[in-house]
One Martini backbone bead per residue (centre of mass of N, CA, C, O) as a GRO file, in nm:
protein
  168
    1MET     BB    1   7.495   8.912   5.333
    2GLY     BB    2   7.648   8.774   5.567
    3ARG     BB    3   7.684   8.547   5.795
    4MET     BB    4   7.682   8.548   6.131
    5ARG     BB    5   7.898   8.451   6.360
    6LYS     BB    6   7.915   8.265   6.638
    7MET     BB    7   8.097   8.302   6.920
    8LYS     BB    8   8.263   8.096   7.124
    9LEU     BB    9   8.329   8.074   7.445
   10ARG     BB   10   8.589   7.975   7.611
   11LYS     BB   11   8.681   7.792   7.863
   12LEU     BB   12   8.866   7.836   8.130
   13PRO     BB   13   9.072   7.713   8.320
   14VAL     BB   14   9.099   7.722   8.654
   15TRP     BB   15   9.409   7.761   8.675
   16ALA     BB   16   9.421   8.022   8.501
   17VAL     BB   17   9.254   8.197   8.687
   18ALA     BB   18   9.424   8.163   8.942
   19VAL     BB   19   9.690   8.274   8.828
   20THR     BB   20   9.584   8.552   8.751
   21LEU     BB   21   9.489   8.641   9.033
   22CYS     BB   22   9.764   8.612   9.171
   23ALA     BB   23   9.919   8.813   8.994
   24VAL     BB   24   9.750   9.059   9.064
   25ALA     BB   25   9.784   9.052   9.371
   26LEU     BB   26  10.096   9.065   9.372
   27SER     BB   27  10.129   9.334   9.220
   28ARG     BB   28   9.975   9.500   9.434
   29ALA     BB   29  10.155   9.434   9.676
   30VAL     BB   30  10.415   9.552   9.557
   31GLU     BB   31  10.307   9.843   9.516
   32GLN     BB   32  10.225   9.867   9.844
   33LYS     BB   33  10.493   9.843   9.943
   34VAL     BB   34  10.676   9.929  10.231
   35GLU     BB   35  10.947  10.087  10.314
   36HIS     BB   36  11.201  10.004  10.585
   37PRO     BB   37  11.439  10.170  10.673
   38VAL     BB   38  11.785  10.142  10.776
   39THR     BB   39  11.987  10.302  11.036
   40ALA     BB   40  12.296  10.403  11.138
   41ALA     BB   41  12.397  10.527  11.471
   42VAL     BB   42  12.475  10.798  11.705
   43VAL     BB   43  12.424  10.904  12.024
   44GLU     BB   44  12.481  11.214  12.166
   45ARG     BB   45  12.185  11.300  12.293
   46VAL     BB   46  11.941  11.368  12.537
   47ILE     BB   47  11.636  11.533  12.571
   48ASP     BB   48  11.438  11.289  12.648
   49GLY     BB   49  11.243  11.005  12.672
   50ASP     BB   50  11.173  11.036  12.321
   51THR     BB   51  11.446  11.210  12.253
   52VAL     BB   52  11.715  11.257  12.015
   53VAL     BB   53  12.064  11.313  11.928
   54LEU     BB   54  12.270  11.288  11.672
   55VAL     BB   55  12.536  11.255  11.514
   56GLY     BB   56  12.497  11.568  11.330
   57GLY     BB   57  12.189  11.670  11.461
   58GLU     BB   58  11.971  11.466  11.448
   59LYS     BB   59  11.636  11.429  11.523
   60VAL     BB   60  11.473  11.178  11.737
   61ARG     BB   61  11.154  11.019  11.739
   62TYR     BB   62  10.974  10.799  11.897
   63ILE     BB   63  10.772  10.544  11.815
   64GLY     BB   64  10.468  10.481  12.013
   65VAL     BB   65  10.570  10.692  12.232
   66ASP     BB   66  10.521  10.857  12.564
   67THR     BB   67  10.661  11.097  12.764
   68PRO     BB   68  10.712  11.295  12.996
   69GLU     BB   69  10.754  11.634  13.024
   70LEU     BB   70  11.004  11.888  13.070
   71GLN     BB   71  10.962  12.158  12.969
   72HIS     BB   72  11.125  12.389  12.758
   73HIS     BB   73  10.992  12.609  12.967
   74PRO     BB   74  10.991  12.845  13.218
   75ARG     BB   75  10.652  12.833  13.276
   76LYS     BB   76  10.673  12.525  13.279
   77LYS     BB   77  10.613  12.223  13.407
   78VAL     BB   78  10.719  11.936  13.515
   79GLN     BB   79  10.637  11.625  13.468
   80PRO     BB   80  10.568  11.348  13.601
   81TYR     BB   81  10.852  11.137  13.539
   82ALA     BB   82  11.049  11.285  13.338
   83LYS     BB   83  11.332  11.247  13.467
   84GLU     BB   84  11.329  10.937  13.471
   85ALA     BB   85  11.289  10.891  13.166
   86THR     BB   86  11.540  11.044  13.075
   87GLU     BB   87  11.749  10.876  13.233
   88PHE     BB   88  11.683  10.604  13.109
   89ASN     BB   89  11.749  10.687  12.820
   90ARG     BB   90  12.040  10.768  12.873
   91ARG     BB   91  12.142  10.488  12.970
   92LEU     BB   92  12.074  10.344  12.700
   93VAL     BB   93  12.188  10.566  12.447
   94GLU     BB   94  12.417  10.735  12.526
   95GLY     BB   95  12.681  10.682  12.298
   96GLN     BB   96  12.528  10.485  12.115
   97LYS     BB   97  12.470  10.242  11.902
   98VAL     BB   98  12.219  10.249  11.643
   99ARG     BB   99  11.902  10.139  11.510
  100LEU     BB  100  11.700  10.270  11.254
  101GLU     BB  101  11.347  10.232  11.211
  102MET     BB  102  11.119  10.282  10.980
  103ASP     BB  103  10.820  10.397  10.854
  104VAL     BB  104  10.599  10.558  10.678
  105GLU     BB  105  10.654  10.800  10.846
  106ARG     BB  106  10.955  11.005  10.879
  107GLN     BB  107  10.808  11.276  10.985
  108ASP     BB  108  10.730  11.541  11.168
  109LYS     BB  109  10.620  11.869  11.218
  110TYR     BB  110  10.935  11.919  11.338
  111THR     BB  111  11.140  11.735  11.158
  112ARG     BB  112  11.159  11.473  11.290
  113THR     BB  113  11.268  11.171  11.320
  114LEU     BB  114  11.103  10.862  11.280
  115ALA     BB  115  11.159  10.584  11.520
  116TYR     BB  116  11.293  10.278  11.568
  117VAL     BB  117  11.500  10.166  11.844
  118PHE     BB  118  11.821   9.995  11.840
  119LEU     BB  119  12.048   9.814  11.985
  120GLU     BB  120  12.321   9.619  11.944
  121ASP     BB  121  12.189   9.391  12.147
  122GLY     BB  122  11.859   9.430  12.047
  123ARG     BB  123  11.730   9.634  12.196
  124PHE     BB  124  11.409   9.795  12.234
  125VAL     BB  125  11.356  10.105  12.329
  126ASN     BB  126  11.055  10.157  12.309
  127ALA     BB  127  10.982   9.898  12.469
  128GLU     BB  128  11.139   9.955  12.732
  129LEU     BB  129  10.976  10.203  12.819
  130LEU     BB  130  10.711  10.047  12.853
  131LYS     BB  131  10.797   9.802  13.033
  132GLU     BB  132  10.912  10.013  13.271
  133GLY     BB  133  10.712  10.279  13.281
  134TYR     BB  134  10.821  10.553  13.105
  135ALA     BB  135  10.571  10.497  12.914
  136HIS     BB  136  10.320  10.555  12.670
  137LEU     BB  137  10.100  10.497  12.442
  138MET     BB  138  10.145  10.631  12.091
  139THR     BB  139   9.925  10.633  11.824
  140ILE     BB  140  10.015  10.720  11.473
  141PRO     BB  141   9.890  10.710  11.196
  142PRO     BB  142  10.075  10.477  11.006
  143ASN     BB  143  10.259  10.416  11.274
  144VAL     BB  144  10.185  10.057  11.359
  145ARG     BB  145  10.369   9.797  11.365
  146TYR     BB  146  10.394   9.772  11.714
  147VAL     BB  147  10.114   9.790  11.868
  148ASP     BB  148  10.079   9.512  12.000
  149LEU     BB  149  10.332   9.508  12.167
  150PHE     BB  150  10.287   9.780  12.316
  151THR     BB  151  10.021   9.708  12.453
  152GLY     BB  152  10.131   9.471  12.623
  153LEU     BB  153  10.356   9.627  12.776
  154GLN     BB  154  10.174   9.834  12.912
  155ARG     BB  155   9.996   9.635  13.064
  156GLN     BB  156  10.223   9.509  13.233
  157ALA     BB  157  10.317   9.770  13.375
  158ARG     BB  158  10.047   9.843  13.500
  159ASP     BB  159   9.996   9.575  13.658
  160ALA     BB  160  10.294   9.617  13.808
  161LYS     BB  161  10.345   9.919  13.878
  162ARG     BB  162  10.538  10.062  13.681
  163GLY     BB  163  10.645  10.354  13.728
  164LEU     BB  164  10.392  10.562  13.628
  165TRP     BB  165  10.195  10.319  13.752
  166GLY     BB  166  10.242  10.377  14.024
  167LYS     BB  167  10.229  10.500  14.313
  168LYS     BB  168  10.143  10.840  14.423
   0.00000   0.00000   0.00000
């Protein structure tokens, strides 16, 4: 039988290894990229401090914030500051054109659309509610894109005793 030849592995140049690793990392990043669609809409009416109905009937729940509940049930009491939060939201968005920005999860268990809401003038509604003390932070992963911003705004409102953080 013939003599087996030993094959020598050639060393790849460092740049070739680096390019290969970058290409693999980039392809994985592209595969994992989450689309954040943006939709234009008009708010028909405000349900409460953190939920609206769009023209056409779609209900939208703001991501990352929670306002006191109005309790849409005859035997449950309205939570403190719920009316003020609802009225603030109404003044901001009712009848207004808005831009809805989605995150990873698009709907909650009640089939409401989950969104970050922006006014035509650029104001960020979710952030305004926190900044003025009408809401507190409510983070539900994986929808956490603005958690750092929201945490800072809540801290500022609390420190300044704005809204629901004020004296009782």
